[in-house]
CSV table of C-alpha atoms in Angstrom, one decimal:
chain,number,residue,atom,x,y,z
A,1,UNK,CA,0.0,0.0,0.0
A,2,UNK,CA,1.2,3.3,-0.9
A,3,UNK,CA,1.0,6.5,1.1
A,4,UNK,CA,-1.8,7.8,-1.2
A,5,UNK,CA,-4.0,4.8,-0.6
A,6,UNK,CA,-3.5,5.0,3.2
A,7,UNK,CA,-4.4,8.7,3.1
A,8,UNK,CA,-7.5,7.8,1.0
A,9,UNK,CA,-8.5,5.1,3.5
A,10,UNK,CA,-7.9,7.4,6.4
A,11,UNK,CA,-10.0,10.2,4.7
A,12,UNK,CA,-12.8,7.7,4.0
A,13,UNK,CA,-12.8,6.6,7.6
A,14,UNK,CA,-12.9,10.2,8.9
A,15,UNK,CA,-15.7,10.9,6.5
A,16,UNK,CA,-17.7,7.9,7.7
A,17,UNK,CA,-17.2,9.0,11.4
A,18,UNK,CA,-18.3,12.5,10.4
A,19,UNK,CA,-21.4,11.2,8.7
A,20,UNK,CA,-22.3,9.1,11.8
A,21,UNK,CA,-21.8,12.1,14.1
A,22,UNK,CA,-24.0,14.3,11.9
A,23,UNK,CA,-26.7,11.5,11.5
A,24,UNK,CA,-27.6,11.7,15.3
A,25,UNK,CA,-28.6,15.4,15.3
A,26,UNK,CA,-30.4,15.0,12.0
A,27,UNK,CA,-32.4,12.1,13.4
A,28,UNK,CA,-33.3,14.0,16.5
A,29,UNK,CA,-34.3,17.0,14.4
A,30,UNK,CA,-36.5,14.7,12.4
A,31,UNK,CA,-38.3,13.6,15.6
A,32,UNK,CA,-38.6,17.3,16.7
A,33,UNK,CA,-40.3,18.0,13.3
A,34,UNK,CA,-42.7,15.0,13.8
A,35,UNK,CA,-43.7,16.3,17.3
A,36,UNK,CA,-44.1,19.8,15.9
A,37,UNK,CA,-46.4,18.5,13.1
A,38,UNK,CA,-48.5,16.6,15.7
A,39,UNK,CA,-48.7,19.6,17.9
A,40,UNK,CA,-49.8,21.8,15.1
A,41,UNK,CA,-52.4,19.3,14.0
A,42,UNK,CA,-53.9,19.0,17.5
A,43,UNK,CA,-53.9,22.8,17.9
A,44,UNK,CA,-55.7,23.1,14.6
A,45,UNK,CA,-58.3,20.4,15.7
A,46,UNK,CA,-58.9,22.3,19.0
A,47,UNK,CA,-59.0,25.8,17.4
A,48,UNK,CA,-61.7,25.2,14.8
A,49,UNK,CA,-64.4,24.3,17.4
A,50,UNK,CA,-63.2,27.1,19.6
A,51,UNK,CA,-63.6,29.6,16.8
A,52,UNK,CA,-67.1,28.2,16.0
A,53,UNK,CA,-68.1,28.6,19.6
A,54,UNK,CA,-66.8,32.2,19.7
A,55,UNK,CA,-68.7,32.9,16.6
A,56,UNK,CA,-71.9,31.6,18.2
A,57,UNK,CA,-71.2,33.6,21.4
A,58,UNK,CA,-70.7,36.8,19.4
A,59,UNK,CA,-73.9,36.4,17.4
A,60,UNK,CA,-75.9,35.6,20.6
A,61,UNK,CA,-74.4,38.7,22.3
A,62,UNK,CA,-75.3,40.8,19.3
A,63,UNK,CA,-78.9,39.6,19.4
A,64,UNK,CA,-79.0,40.4,23.2
A,65,UNK,CA,-77.6,43.8,22.6
A,66,UNK,CA,-80.3,44.5,20.1
A,67,UNK,CA,-82.9,43.6,22.7
A,68,UNK,CA,-81.1,45.9,25.3
A,69,UNK,CA,-81.0,48.7,22.7
A,70,UNK,CA,-84.8,48.4,22.3
A,71,UNK,CA,-85.3,48.4,26.0
A,72,UNK,CA,-83.1,51.5,26.5
A,73,UNK,CA,-85.0,53.3,23.7
A,74,UNK,CA,-88.3,52.6,25.4
A,75,UNK,CA,-86.9,53.7,28.8
A,76,UNK,CA,-85.6,56.9,27.2
A,77,UNK,CA,-89.0,57.6,25.6
A,78,UNK,CA,-90.8,56.9,28.9
A,79,UNK,CA,-88.4,59.2,30.8
A,80,UNK,CA,-89.0,62.0,28.3
A,81,UNK,CA,-92.8,61.5,28.7
A,82,UNK,CA,-92.5,61.6,32.5
A,83,UNK,CA,-90.4,64.8,32.2
A,84,UNK,CA,-93.0,66.4,30.0
A,85,UNK,CA,-95.7,65.3,32.3
A,86,UNK,CA,-94.0,66.8,35.3
A,87,UNK,CA,-93.4,70.0,33.5
A,88,UNK,CA,-97.1,70.1,32.5
A,89,UNK,CA,-98.2,69.4,36.1
A,90,UNK,CA,-95.9,72.1,37.5
A,91,UNK,CA,-97.1,74.7,35.1
A,92,UNK,CA,-100.8,73.9,35.4
A,93,UNK,CA,-100.9,73.3,39.2
A,94,UNK,CA,-97.9,75.3,40.3
A,95,UNK,CA,-98.9,78.7,39.0
A,96,UNK,CA,-102.4,78.6,40.5
A,97,UNK,CA,-100.9,77.4,43.8
A,98,UNK,CA,-98.5,80.3,43.8
A,99,UNK,CA,-101.4,82.7,43.2
A,100,UNK,CA,-103.5,81.2,45.9
A,101,UNK,CA,-100.6,81.4,48.4
A,102,UNK,CA,-100.0,85.0,47.5
A,103,UNK,CA,-103.7,85.8,47.9
A,104,UNK,CA,-104.0,84.0,51.2
A,105,UNK,CA,-100.8,85.8,52.5
A,106,UNK,CA,-102.4,89.1,51.5
A,107,UNK,CA,-105.7,88.3,53.1
A,108,UNK,CA,-103.9,87.2,56.3
A,109,UNK,CA,-101.9,90.4,56.5
A,110,UNK,CA,-105.0,92.4,55.9
A,111,UNK,CA,-106.9,90.7,58.7
A,112,UNK,CA,-104.1,90.7,61.2
A,113,UNK,CA,-103.1,94.3,60.6
A,114,UNK,CA,-99.5,93.3,60.1
A,115,UNK,CA,-99.0,95.9,57.4
A,116,UNK,CA,-95.5,97.2,56.9
A,117,UNK,CA,-94.7,100.8,56.3
A,118,UNK,CA,-95.0,101.7,52.7
A,119,UNK,CA,-91.7,101.2,50.9
A,120,UNK,CA,-90.1,99.5,53.8
A,121,UNK,CA,-89.9,96.2,52.2
A,122,UNK,CA,-87.9,97.4,49.2
A,123,UNK,CA,-84.2,97.9,49.3
A,124,UNK,CA,-82.6,100.9,47.6
A,125,UNK,CA,-81.3,100.1,44.2
A,126,UNK,CA,-77.7,101.3,44.7
A,127,UNK,CA,-77.2,100.8,48.4
A,128,UNK,CA,-78.2,102.8,51.5
A,129,UNK,CA,-78.9,106.5,51.2
A,130,UNK,CA,-76.6,107.3,54.1
A,131,UNK,CA,-74.1,105.5,56.2
A,132,UNK,CA,-70.9,103.5,55.7
A,133,UNK,CA,-71.7,102.6,52.1
A,134,UNK,CA,-71.7,106.3,51.0
A,135,UNK,CA,-68.7,108.5,50.4
A,136,UNK,CA,-68.3,111.4,52.8
A,137,UNK,CA,-70.3,114.5,51.7
A,138,UNK,CA,-72.6,112.7,49.3
A,139,UNK,CA,-76.3,112.8,50.1
A,140,UNK,CA,-78.7,110.2,48.9
A,141,UNK,CA,-81.1,111.7,46.4
A,142,UNK,CA,-82.9,108.5,45.8
A,143,UNK,CA,-82.6,108.8,42.1
A,144,UNK,CA,-81.1,106.0,40.0
A,145,UNK,CA,-77.5,106.3,39.2
A,146,UNK,CA,-75.8,104.4,36.3
């Protein structure tokens, strides 16, 4: 055997060992891909029914929301009607009650003689005629000032 043949045999042996060393990770990688394929298949089989259930839930929720929308519309109309009714009652009953109260107050004051001095119940338009609210030397004329 010559040196070239020995080198060739040695190179072939090293190549065979290298192939065997690389075959182990390649086989393990093949098993990983098999497991990945099985996981994806099971995930797909579980996802499709879940998506169908979510679709049914969303459609049911939409139908319930339409019913709630109808209810809130009716409640809004009813509250508007109650508000209008209370305004109507306040204007039809309130004004006459105020007039009756004012009349009865006037009658009571007339019968009890509890009349105040004329003009004493009104305040001056621009403050007191005399006193601390007036500047020194100004007299209250009682006329309106701008």
